[in-house]
Short mmCIF file of C-alpha atoms in Angstrom, two decimals:
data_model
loop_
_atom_site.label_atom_id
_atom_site.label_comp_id
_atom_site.label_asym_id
_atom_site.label_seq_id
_atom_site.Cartn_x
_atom_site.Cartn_y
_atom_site.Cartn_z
CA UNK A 2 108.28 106.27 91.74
CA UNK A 3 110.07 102.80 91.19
CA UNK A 4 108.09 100.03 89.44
CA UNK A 5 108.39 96.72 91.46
CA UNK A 6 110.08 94.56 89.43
CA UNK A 7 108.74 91.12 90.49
CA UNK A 8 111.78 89.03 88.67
CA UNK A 9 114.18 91.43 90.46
CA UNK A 10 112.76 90.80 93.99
CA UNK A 11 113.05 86.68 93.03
CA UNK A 12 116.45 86.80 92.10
CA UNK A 13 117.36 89.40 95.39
CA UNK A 14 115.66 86.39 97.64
CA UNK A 15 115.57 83.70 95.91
CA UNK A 16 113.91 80.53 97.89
CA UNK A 17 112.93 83.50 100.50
CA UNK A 18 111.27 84.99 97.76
CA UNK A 19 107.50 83.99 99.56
CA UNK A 20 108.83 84.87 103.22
CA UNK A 21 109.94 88.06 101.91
CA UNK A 22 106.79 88.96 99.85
CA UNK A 23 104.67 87.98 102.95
CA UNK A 24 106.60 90.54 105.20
CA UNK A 25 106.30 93.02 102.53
CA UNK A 26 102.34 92.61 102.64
CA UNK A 27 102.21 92.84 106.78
CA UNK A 28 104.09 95.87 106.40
CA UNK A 29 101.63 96.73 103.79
CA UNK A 30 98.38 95.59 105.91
CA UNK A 31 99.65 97.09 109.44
CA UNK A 32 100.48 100.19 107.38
CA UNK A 33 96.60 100.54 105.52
CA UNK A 34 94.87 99.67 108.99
CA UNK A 35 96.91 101.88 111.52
CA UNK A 36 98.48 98.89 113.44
CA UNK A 37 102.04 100.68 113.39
CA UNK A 38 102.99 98.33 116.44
CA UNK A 39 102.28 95.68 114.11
CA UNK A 40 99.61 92.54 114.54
CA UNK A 41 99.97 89.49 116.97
CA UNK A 42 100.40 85.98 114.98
CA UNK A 43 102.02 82.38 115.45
CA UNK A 44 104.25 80.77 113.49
CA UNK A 45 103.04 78.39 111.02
CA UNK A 46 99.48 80.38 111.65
CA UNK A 47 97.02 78.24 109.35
CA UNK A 48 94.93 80.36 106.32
CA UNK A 49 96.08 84.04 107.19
CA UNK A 50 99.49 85.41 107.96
CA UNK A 51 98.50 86.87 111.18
CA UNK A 52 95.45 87.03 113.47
CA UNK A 53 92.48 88.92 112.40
CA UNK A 54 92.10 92.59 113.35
CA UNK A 55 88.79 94.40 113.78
CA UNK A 56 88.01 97.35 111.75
CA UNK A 57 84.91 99.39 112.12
CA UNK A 58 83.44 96.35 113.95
CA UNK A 59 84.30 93.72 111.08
CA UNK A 60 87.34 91.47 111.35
CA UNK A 61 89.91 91.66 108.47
CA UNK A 62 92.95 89.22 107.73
CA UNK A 63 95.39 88.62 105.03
CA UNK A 64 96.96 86.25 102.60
CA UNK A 65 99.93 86.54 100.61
CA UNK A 66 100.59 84.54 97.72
CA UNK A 67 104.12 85.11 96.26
CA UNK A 68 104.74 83.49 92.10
CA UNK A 69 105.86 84.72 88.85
CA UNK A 70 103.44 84.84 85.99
CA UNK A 71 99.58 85.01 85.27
CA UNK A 72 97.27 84.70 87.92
CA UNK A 73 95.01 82.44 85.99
CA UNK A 74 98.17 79.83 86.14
CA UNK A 75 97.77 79.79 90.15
CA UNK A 76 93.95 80.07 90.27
CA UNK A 77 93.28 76.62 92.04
CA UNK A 78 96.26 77.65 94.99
CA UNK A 79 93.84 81.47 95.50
CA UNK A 80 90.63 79.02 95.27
CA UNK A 81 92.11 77.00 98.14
CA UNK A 82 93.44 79.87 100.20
CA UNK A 83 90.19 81.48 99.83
CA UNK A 84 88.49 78.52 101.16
CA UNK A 85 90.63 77.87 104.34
CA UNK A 86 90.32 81.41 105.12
CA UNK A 87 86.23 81.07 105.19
CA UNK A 88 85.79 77.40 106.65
CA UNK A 89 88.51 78.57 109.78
CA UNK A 90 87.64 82.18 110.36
CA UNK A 91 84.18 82.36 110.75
CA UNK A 92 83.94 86.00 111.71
CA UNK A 93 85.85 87.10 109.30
CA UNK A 94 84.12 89.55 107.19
CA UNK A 95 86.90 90.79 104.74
CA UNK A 96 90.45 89.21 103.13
CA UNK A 97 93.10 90.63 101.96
CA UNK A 98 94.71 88.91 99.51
CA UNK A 99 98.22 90.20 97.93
CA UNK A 100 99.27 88.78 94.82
CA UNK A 101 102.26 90.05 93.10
CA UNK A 102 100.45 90.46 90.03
CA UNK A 103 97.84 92.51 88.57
CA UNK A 104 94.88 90.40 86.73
CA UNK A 105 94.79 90.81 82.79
CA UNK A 106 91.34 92.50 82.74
CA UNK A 107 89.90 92.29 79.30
CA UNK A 108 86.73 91.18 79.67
CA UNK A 109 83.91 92.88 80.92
CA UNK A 110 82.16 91.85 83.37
CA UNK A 111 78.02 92.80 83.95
CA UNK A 112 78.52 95.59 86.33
CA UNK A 113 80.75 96.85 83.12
CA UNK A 114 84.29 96.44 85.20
CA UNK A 115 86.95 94.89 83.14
CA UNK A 116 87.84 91.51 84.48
CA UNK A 117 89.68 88.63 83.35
CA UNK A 118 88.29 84.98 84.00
CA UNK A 119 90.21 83.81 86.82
CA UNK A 120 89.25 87.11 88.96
CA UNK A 121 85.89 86.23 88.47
CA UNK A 122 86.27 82.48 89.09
CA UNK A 123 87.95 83.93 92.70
CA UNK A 124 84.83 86.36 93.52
CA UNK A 125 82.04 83.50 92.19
CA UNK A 126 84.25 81.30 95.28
CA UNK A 127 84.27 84.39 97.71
CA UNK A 128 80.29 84.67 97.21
CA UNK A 129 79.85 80.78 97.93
CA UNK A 130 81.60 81.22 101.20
CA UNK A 131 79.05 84.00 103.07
CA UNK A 132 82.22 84.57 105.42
CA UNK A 133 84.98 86.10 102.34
CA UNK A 134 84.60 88.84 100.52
CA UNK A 135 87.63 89.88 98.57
CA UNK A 136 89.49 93.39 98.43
CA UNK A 137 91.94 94.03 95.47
CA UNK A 138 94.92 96.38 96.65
CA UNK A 139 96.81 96.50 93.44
CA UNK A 140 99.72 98.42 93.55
CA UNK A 141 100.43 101.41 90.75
CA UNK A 142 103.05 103.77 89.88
CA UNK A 143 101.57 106.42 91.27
CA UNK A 144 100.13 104.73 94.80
CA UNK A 145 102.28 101.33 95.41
CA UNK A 146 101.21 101.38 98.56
CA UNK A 147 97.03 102.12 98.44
CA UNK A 148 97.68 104.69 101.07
CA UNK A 149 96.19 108.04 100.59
CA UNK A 150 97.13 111.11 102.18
CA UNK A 151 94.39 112.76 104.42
CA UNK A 152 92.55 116.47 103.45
CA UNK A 153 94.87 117.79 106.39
CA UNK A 154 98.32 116.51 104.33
CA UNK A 155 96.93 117.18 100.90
#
């Protein structure tokens, strides 16, 4: 398996760097939530990259956020998206959001999960906003994708 190389990606698309990364997500989303002939959307669609889809009777939608560097530097643009995304889609009962980054967790938090302070700073804006919740799909080595294989494939 190939480690993403975030610096590599910026220099392969330079100023398409964000268009690229978003595509990369939808691929990403449609792949996690079976939507293999992909998810209606408009262009310039404002707080998620595409409509909403319903899973299990909730709706789900997605952000990407493409940047270099710490998540903590970009907290107030994630605080923001997370906002839009709860004052527009009032249904919405789950968000997606892909960052290129994995947090820094070293500190734990009550529930004894390591987290750093700008994760929680996101989650304490999720739970003011009864309409977000936040799922972390954090790309690894050994799954960059989050998608597991079924009993039948294993």
């Amino acid at each position: 398996m190939v480690k993403v190389n975030w610096n590599a990606f910026q220099s392969k698309f330079g100023e398409a760097s964000p268009a690229e990364f978003e595509r990369l997500c939808y691929l990403i989303f449609c792949r996690r939530y079976g939507k293999s002939d992909g998810i209606p959307r408009f262009r310039n669609q404002p707080a998620l990259e595409t409509s909403p889809i319903e899973v299990d009777g909730e709706f789900v939608g997605f952000q990407a956020k493409f940047f270099l560097g710490k998540v903590s530097a970009h907290k107030k643009d994630l605080k923001k998206a997370i906002n839009d995304v709860a004052s527009r889609y009032k249904t919405l009962k789950r968000l997606v959001l892909f960052v290129p980054m994995d947090c820094d967790c070293n500190q734990k938090a009550k529930d004894g999960h390591l987290k750093t302070k700008a994760q929680r700073e996101l989650e304490d804006v999720a739970k003011a906003n009864p309409n977000a919740k936040i799922l972390y799909l954090i790309p690894t080595f050994q799954n960059p994708t989050g998608v597991t294989l079924t009993l039948e494939r294993r």
